[in-house]
Short mmCIF file of C-alpha atoms and ligand atoms in Angstrom, two decimals:
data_model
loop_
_atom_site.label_atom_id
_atom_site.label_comp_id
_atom_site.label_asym_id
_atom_site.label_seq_id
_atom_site.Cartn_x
_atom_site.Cartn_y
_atom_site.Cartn_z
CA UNK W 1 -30.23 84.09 155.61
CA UNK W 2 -29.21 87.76 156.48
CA UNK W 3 -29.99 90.66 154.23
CA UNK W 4 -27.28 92.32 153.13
CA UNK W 5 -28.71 95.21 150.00
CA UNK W 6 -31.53 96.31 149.19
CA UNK W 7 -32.18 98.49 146.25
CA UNK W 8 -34.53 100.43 144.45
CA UNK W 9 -34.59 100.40 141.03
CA UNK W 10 -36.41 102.29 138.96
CA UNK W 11 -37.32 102.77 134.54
CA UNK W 12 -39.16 103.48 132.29
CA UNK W 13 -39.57 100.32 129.39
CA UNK W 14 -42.72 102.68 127.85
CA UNK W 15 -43.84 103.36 131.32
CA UNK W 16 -42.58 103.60 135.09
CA UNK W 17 -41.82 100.37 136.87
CA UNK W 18 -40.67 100.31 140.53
CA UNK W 19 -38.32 96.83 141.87
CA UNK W 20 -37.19 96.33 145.04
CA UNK W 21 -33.96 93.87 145.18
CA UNK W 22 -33.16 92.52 148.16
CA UNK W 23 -29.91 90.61 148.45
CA UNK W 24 -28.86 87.95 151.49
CA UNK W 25 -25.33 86.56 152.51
CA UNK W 26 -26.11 83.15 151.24
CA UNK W 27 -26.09 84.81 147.49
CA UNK W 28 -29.84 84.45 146.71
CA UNK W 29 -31.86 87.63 145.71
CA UNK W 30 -35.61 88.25 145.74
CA UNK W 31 -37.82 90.93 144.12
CA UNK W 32 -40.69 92.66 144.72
CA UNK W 33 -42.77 95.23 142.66
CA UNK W 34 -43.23 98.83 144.08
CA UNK W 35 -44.78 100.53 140.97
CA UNK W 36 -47.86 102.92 142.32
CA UNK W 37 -48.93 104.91 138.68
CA UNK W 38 -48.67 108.29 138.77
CA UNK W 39 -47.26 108.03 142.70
CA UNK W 40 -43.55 106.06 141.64
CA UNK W 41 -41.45 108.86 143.43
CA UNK W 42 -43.62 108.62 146.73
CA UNK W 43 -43.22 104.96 146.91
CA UNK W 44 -39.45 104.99 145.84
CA UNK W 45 -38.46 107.63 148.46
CA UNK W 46 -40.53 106.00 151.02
CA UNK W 47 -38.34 102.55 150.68
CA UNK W 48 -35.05 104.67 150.24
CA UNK W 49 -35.67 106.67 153.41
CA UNK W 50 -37.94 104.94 155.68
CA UNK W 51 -37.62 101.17 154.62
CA UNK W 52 -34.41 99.82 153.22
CA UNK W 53 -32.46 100.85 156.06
CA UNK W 54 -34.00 99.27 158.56
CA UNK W 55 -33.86 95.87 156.53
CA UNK W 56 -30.31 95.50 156.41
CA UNK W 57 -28.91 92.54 158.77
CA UNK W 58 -32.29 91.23 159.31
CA UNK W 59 -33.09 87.37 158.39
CA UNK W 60 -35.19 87.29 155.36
CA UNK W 61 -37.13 84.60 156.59
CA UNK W 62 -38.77 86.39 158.89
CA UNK W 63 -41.41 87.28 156.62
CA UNK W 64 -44.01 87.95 159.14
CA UNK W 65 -42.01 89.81 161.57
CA UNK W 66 -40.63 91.70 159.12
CA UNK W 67 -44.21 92.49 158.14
CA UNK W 68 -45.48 93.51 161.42
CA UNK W 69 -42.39 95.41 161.61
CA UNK W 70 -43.30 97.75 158.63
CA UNK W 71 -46.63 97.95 159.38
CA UNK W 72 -47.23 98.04 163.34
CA UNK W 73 -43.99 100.06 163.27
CA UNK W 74 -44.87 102.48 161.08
CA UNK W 75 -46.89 103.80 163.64
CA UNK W 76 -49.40 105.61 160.36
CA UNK W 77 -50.38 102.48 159.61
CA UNK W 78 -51.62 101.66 155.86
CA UNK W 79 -52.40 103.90 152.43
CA UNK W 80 -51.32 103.03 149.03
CA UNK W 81 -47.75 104.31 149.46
CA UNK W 82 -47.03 102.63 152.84
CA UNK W 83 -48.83 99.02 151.12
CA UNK W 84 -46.87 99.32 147.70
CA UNK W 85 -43.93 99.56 149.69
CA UNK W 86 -44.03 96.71 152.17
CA UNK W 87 -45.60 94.59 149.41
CA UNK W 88 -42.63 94.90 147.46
CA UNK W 89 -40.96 93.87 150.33
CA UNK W 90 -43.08 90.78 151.13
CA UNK W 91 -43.34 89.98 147.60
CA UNK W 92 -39.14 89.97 147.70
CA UNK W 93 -39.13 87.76 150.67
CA UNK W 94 -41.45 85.61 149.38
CA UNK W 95 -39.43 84.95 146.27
CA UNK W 96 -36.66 84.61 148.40
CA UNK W 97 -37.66 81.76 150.73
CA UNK W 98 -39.29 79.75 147.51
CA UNK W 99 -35.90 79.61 145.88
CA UNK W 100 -34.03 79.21 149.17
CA UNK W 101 -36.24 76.41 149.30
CA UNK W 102 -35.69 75.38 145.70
CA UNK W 103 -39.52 75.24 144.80
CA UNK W 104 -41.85 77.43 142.52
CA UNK W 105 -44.06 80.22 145.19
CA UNK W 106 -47.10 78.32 144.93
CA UNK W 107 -46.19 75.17 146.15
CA UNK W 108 -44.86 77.16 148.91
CA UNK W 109 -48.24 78.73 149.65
CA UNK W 110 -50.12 75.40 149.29
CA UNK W 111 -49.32 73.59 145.97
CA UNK W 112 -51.64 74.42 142.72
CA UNK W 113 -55.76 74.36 143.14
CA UNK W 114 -55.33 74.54 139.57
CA UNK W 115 -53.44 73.64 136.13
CA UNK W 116 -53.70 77.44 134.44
CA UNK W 117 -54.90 80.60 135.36
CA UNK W 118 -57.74 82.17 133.05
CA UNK W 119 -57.41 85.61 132.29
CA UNK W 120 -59.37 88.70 130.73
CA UNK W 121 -58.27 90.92 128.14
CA UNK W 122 -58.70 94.52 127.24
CA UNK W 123 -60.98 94.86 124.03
CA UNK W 124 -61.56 98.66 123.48
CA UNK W 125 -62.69 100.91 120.56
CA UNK W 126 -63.83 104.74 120.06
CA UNK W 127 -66.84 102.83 118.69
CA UNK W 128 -68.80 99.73 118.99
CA UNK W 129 -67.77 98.36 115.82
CA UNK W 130 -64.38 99.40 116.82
CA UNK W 131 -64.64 97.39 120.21
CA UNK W 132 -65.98 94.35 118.47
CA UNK W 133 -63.10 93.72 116.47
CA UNK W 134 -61.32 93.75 119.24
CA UNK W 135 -63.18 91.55 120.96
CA UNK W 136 -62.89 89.65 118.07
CA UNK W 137 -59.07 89.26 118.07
CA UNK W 138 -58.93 88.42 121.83
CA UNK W 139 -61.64 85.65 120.67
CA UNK W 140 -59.29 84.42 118.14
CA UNK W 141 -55.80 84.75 120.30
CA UNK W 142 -57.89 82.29 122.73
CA UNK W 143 -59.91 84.51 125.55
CA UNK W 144 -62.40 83.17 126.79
CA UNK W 145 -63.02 86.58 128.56
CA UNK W 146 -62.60 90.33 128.06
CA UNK W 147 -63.20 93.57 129.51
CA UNK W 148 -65.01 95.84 126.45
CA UNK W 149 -64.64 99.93 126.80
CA UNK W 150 -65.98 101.72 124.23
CA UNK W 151 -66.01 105.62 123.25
CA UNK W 152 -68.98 107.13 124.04
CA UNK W 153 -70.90 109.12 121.59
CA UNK W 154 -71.11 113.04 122.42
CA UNK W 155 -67.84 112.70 125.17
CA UNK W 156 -64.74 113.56 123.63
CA UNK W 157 -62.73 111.46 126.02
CA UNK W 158 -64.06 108.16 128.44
CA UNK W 159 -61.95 105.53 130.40
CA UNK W 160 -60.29 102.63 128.92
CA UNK W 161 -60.24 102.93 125.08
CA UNK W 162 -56.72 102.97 123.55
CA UNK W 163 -55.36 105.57 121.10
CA UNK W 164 -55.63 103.70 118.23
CA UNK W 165 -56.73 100.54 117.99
CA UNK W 166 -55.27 96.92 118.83
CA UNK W 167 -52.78 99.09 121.21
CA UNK W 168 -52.20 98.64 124.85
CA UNK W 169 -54.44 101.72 126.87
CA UNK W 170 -51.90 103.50 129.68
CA UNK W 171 -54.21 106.38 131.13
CA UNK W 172 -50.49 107.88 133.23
CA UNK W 173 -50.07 109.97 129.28
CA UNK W 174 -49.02 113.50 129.95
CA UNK W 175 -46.37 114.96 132.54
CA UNK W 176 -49.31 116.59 134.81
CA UNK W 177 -53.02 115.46 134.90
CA UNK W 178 -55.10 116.01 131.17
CA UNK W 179 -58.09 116.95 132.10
CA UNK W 180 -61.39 115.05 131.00
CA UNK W 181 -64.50 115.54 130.50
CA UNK W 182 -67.70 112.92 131.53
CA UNK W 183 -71.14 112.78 131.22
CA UNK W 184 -73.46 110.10 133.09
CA UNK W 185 -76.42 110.17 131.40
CA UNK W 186 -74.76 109.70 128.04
CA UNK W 187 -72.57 107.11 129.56
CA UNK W 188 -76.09 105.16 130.66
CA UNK W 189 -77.87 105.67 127.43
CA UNK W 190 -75.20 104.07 125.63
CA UNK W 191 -73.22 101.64 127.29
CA UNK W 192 -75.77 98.77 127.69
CA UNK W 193 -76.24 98.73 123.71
CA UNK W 194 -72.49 97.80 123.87
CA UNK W 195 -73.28 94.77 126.21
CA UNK W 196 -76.14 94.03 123.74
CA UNK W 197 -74.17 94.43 120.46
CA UNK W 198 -71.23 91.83 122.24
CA UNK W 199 -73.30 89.36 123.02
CA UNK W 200 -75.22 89.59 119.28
CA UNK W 201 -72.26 88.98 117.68
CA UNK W 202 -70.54 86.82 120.17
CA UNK W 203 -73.16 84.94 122.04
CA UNK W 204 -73.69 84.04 125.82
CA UNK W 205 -70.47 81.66 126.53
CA UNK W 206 -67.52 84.56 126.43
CA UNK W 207 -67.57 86.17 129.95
CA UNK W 208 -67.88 89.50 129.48
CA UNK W 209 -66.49 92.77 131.41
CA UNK W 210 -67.06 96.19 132.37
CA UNK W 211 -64.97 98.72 134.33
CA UNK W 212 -67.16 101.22 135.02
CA UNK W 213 -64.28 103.01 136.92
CA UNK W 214 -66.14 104.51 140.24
CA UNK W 215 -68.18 107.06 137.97
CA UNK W 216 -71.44 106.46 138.90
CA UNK W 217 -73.60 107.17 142.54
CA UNK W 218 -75.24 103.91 143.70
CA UNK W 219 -78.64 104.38 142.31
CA UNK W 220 -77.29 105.09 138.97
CA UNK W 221 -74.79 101.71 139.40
CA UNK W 222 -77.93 99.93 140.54
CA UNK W 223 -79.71 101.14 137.20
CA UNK W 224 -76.65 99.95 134.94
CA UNK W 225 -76.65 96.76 136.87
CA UNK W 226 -80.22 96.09 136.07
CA UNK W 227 -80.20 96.79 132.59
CA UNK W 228 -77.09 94.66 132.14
CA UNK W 229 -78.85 91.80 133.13
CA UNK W 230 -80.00 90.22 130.06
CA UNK W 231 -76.52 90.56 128.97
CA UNK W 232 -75.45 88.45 132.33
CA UNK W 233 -71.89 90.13 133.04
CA UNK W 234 -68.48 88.48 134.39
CA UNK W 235 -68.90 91.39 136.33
CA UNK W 236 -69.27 94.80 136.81
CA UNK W 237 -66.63 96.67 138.09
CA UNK W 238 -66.01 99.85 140.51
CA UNK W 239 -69.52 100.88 140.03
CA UNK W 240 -69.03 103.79 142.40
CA UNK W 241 -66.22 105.05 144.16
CA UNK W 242 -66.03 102.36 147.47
CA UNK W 243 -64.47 104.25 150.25
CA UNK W 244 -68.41 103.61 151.83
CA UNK W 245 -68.61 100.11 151.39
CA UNK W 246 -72.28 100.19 152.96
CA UNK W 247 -73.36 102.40 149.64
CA UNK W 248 -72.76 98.58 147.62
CA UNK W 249 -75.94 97.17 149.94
CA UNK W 250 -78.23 99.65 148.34
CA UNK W 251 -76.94 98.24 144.93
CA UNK W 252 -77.13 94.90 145.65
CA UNK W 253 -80.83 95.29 146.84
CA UNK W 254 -81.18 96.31 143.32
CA UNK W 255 -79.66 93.71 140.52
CA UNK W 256 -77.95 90.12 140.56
CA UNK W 257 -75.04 91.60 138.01
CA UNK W 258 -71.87 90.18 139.84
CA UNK W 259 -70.09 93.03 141.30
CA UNK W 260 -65.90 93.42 141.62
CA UNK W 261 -64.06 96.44 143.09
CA UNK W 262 -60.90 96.69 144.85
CA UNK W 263 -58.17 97.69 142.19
CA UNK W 264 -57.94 100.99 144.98
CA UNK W 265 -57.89 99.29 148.16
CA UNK W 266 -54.59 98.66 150.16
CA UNK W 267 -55.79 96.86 152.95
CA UNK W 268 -58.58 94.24 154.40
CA UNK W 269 -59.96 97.19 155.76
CA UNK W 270 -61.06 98.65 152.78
CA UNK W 271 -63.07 95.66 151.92
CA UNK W 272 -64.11 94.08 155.24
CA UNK W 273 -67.28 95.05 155.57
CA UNK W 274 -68.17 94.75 151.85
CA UNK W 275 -67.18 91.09 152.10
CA UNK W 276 -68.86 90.55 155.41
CA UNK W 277 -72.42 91.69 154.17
CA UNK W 278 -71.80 89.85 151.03
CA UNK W 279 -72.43 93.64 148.50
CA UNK W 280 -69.53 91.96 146.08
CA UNK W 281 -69.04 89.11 144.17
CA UNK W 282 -64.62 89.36 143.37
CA UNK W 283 -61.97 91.29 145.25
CA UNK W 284 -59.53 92.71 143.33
CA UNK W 285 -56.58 94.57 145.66
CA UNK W 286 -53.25 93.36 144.10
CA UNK W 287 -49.94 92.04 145.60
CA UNK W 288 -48.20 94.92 145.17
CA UNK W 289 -50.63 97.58 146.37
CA UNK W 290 -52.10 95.77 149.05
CA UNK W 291 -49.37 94.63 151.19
CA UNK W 292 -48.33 91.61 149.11
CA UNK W 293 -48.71 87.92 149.72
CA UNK W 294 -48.95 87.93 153.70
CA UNK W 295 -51.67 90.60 153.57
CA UNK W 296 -53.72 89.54 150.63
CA UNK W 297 -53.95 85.80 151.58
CA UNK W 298 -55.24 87.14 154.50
CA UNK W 299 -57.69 89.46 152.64
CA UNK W 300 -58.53 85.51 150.33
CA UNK W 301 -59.29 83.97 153.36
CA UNK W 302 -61.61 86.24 154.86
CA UNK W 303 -63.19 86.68 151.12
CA UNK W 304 -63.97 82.71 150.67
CA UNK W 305 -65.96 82.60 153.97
CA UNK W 306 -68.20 85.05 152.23
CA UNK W 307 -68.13 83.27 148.23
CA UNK W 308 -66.60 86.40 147.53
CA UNK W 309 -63.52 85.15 144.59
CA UNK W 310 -60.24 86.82 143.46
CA UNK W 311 -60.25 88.91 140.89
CA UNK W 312 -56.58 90.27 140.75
CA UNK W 313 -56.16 93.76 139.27
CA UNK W 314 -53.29 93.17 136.60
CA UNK W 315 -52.78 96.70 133.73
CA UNK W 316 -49.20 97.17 132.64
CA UNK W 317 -48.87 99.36 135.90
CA UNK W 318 -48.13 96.51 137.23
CA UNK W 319 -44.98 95.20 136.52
CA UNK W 320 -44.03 91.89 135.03
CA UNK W 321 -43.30 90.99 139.06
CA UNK W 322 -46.46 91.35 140.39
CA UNK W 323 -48.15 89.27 137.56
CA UNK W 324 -45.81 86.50 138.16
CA UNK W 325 -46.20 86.73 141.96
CA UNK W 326 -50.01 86.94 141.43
CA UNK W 327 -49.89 84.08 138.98
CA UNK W 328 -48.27 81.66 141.63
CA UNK W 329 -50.85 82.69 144.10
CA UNK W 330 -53.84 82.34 141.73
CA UNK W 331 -52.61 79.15 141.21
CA UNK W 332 -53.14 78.15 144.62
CA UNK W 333 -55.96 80.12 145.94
CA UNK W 334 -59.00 78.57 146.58
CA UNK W 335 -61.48 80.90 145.91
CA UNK W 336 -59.83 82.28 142.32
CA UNK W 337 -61.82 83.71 140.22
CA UNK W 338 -60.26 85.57 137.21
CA UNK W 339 -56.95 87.55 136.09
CA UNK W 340 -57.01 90.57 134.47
CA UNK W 341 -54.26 90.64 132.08
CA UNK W 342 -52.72 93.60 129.78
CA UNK W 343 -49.66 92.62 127.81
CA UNK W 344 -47.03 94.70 128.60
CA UNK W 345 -44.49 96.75 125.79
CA UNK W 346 -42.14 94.05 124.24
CA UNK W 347 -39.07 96.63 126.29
CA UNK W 348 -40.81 95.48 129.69
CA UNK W 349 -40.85 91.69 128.57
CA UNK W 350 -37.03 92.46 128.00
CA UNK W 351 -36.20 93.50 131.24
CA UNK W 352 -38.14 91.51 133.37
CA UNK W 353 -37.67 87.63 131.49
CA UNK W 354 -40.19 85.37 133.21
CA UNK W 355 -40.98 81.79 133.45
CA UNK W 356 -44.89 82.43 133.07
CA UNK W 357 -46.78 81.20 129.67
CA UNK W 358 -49.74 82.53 127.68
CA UNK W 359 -51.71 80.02 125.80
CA UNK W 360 -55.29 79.78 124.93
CA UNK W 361 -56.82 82.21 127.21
CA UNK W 362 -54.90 81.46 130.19
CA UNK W 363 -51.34 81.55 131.93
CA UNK W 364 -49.39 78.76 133.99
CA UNK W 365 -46.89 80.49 136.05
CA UNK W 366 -43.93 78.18 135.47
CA UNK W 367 -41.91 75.85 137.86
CA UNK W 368 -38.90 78.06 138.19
CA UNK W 369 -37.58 78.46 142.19
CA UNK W 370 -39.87 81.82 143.62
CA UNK W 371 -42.18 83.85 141.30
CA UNK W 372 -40.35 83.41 138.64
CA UNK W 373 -39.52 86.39 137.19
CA UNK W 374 -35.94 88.55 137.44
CA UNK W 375 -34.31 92.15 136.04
CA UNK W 376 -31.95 92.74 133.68
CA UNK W 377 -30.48 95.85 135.79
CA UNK W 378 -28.31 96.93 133.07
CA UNK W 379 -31.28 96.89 130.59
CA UNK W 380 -33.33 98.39 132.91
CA UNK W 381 -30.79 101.44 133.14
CA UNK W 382 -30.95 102.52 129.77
CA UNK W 383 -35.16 103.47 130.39
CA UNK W 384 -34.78 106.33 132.64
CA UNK W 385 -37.47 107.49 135.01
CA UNK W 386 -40.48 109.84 133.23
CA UNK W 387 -43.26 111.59 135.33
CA UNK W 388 -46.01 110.58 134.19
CA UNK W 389 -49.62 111.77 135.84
CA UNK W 390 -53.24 110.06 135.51
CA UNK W 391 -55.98 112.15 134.36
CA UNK W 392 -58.64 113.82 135.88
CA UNK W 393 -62.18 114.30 134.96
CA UNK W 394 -65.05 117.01 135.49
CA UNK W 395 -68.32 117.13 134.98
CA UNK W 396 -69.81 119.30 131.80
CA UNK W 397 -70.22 122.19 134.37
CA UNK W 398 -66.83 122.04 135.71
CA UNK W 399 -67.01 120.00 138.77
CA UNK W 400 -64.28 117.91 139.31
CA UNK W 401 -65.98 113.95 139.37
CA UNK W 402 -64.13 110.80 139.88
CA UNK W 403 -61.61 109.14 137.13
O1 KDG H 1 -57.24 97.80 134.85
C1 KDG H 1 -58.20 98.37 135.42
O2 KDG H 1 -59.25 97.80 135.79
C2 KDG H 1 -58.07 99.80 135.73
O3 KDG H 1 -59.00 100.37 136.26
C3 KDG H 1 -56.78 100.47 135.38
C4 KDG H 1 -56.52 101.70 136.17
O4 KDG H 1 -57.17 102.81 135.57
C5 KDG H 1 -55.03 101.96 136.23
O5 KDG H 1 -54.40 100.83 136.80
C6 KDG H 1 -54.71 103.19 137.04
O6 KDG H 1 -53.31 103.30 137.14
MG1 MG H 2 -60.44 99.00 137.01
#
């Protein structure tokens, strides 16, 4: 099975989506997502240029070689734009040989460890009462986890917490960065009488989450973890930024709050060491962004030597694609542990239809041939590429901190 077009298609269904299509002489396409937020362009041009060329006349089973080729051969090695676009790829081949094979991706990778997929929603509010009623409508859609953001009082902007409330938070808002403003020890005053305030109202069986969002140094992270104890998190996530994974040890010394981080990471050397001394609890580096299925089952395997579980990152900067790859390989994956799941604008569901199901707190991925999930390219056309830039954030006196 010979490749014979690959293309690059990008729009903007209420925010930027990147597809690769890759089309064989037997008539079977697969697709792959490429979307990087804020970083589309990079990603787009680095396919165009450096990638799609080089795919033509090659046989698309060769997944492997194909990712050695990209990744050995690119002589530069790994980063987020190199990953995003040779997961795309993998993630097209990999649909590809599931329907040339006439079977759903995860039987392909194993067969199912499991019937359905539990997820986590986003519950946010500029307030705790605010956040609890969201919380309370994830409760009653059928959740049996969620993430909770909240405003923070005296901080005019913090991570997480949609406009207005009950809508879907996309931080990529303005054409170049907005600028924010944080404060830690407002953040640390406040945040654990969220925890407290959630589990008041709701009790101790919802699993509850908190993205933290690599704001914090490690003592401070070890502090939060400690006081969020009584409130026993899901998790905590991105505690501090993670480029030195030997800063998690010193919070792990500190507090048993489970730990996830990985939403950044592109490769299994980002989280190697992390995993091998055992400082984190879920992985979270995505198909798309981390080299796709051939790189992050690597990553899986490497993580369940260690107990360390799956965590998949999964916002609406992710397209429709990468939840329905990730779906089919959470539903074989040994070590799974959660899915984060934001629903995406009702123009995305339209131009990416997909066999995956919502029910009750969790998702089955379907039985369709591949992943599962296709793009109406003339739908698609009429959503024209936007730039659209994350934020930034500095520190009351100016210095520019982490987002
Ligand atoms: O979903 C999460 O956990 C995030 O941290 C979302 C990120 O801010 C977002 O994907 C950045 O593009
Ligand atoms: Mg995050």
């Amino acid at each position: 099975m010979r490749i014979t077009h690959a293309r690059v298609i990008v729009c903007c269904p209420g925010r930027n989506l990147v597809t690769l299509k890759l089309e064989t002489d037997q008539g079977l396409y697969g697709i792959g997502d490429a979307t990087l937020n804020g970083r589309e362009q990079a990603v787009v041009a680095y396919l165009e240029e450096h990638v799609v060329p080089a795919l033509i006349g090659r046989d698309a089973h060769g997944i492997e070689d194909i990712w050695q080729f990209l990744y050995r051969g690119a002589y530069w090695r790994r980063g987020p734009v190199t990953m995003s676009a040779i997961g795309a790829v993998d993630m097209a081949l990999w649909d590809l040989k599931a329907k040339a094979a006439g079977m759903p991706l995860y039987q392909l990778l194993g067969g199912k460890s499991r019937d359905r997929v539990m997820v986590y929603g986003h519950a946010t509010g500029h307030d705790i009462d605010g956040c609890l009623e969201e919380v309370a409508r994830h409760v009653e859609q059928g959740y049996r986890a969620v993430r909770v953001q909240c405003g923070i009082p005296g901080m005019a902007t913090t991570y997480g917490v949609a406009k207005r409330a009950g809508e879907r938070y996309e931080p990529a808002d303005a054409d170049l960065p907005a600028e924010h403003v944080w404060d830690t020890a407002k953040y640390l005053n406040f945040v654990p009488k969220l925890f407290e305030a959630v589990r008041e109202r709701f009790g101790d069986e919802l699993h509850l989450l908190h993205d933290v969002h690599h704001r914090l140094t490690p003592i401070e992270a070890a502090r939060l973890g400690k006081l969020a104890e009584p409130y026993h998190l899901f998790w905590l996530e991105d505690c501090v930024p993670a480029e030195n994974q030997e800063a998690f040890r010193l919070i792990r010394q500190h507090t048993t709050t489970p730990l996830a981080v990985g939403e950044v990471f592109n490769s299994i050397h980002d989280c190697r060491e992390l995993i091998e001394s055992q400082s984190i609890d879920y992985i979270r580096a995505t198909l798309t962004h981390a080299g796709g299925i051939s790189h992050v089952r690597r990553i899986a395997a490497l993580a369940e030597l260690y107990h360390v579980r799956t965590g998949f990152h999964g916002p609406t900067d992710l397209s429709p694609v990468c939840l329905g790859a990730a779906l089919h390989f959470d539903s074989w994956v040994p070590n799974f542990g959660i899915q984060e799941y934001m629903p995406h604008s009702e123009e995305t569901e339209a131009v990416f239809p997909h066999a995956y199901r919502f029910a009750d707190g969790h998702f089955t991925p379907g039985d369709a041939p591949g992943h599962g999930v296709d793009i109406d390219e003339d739908l698609a056309a009429k959503y024209p590429y936007k730039r659209a830039s994350l934020p930034v954030n500095r520190l009351e006196d100016g210095t520019l901190w982490h987002w």
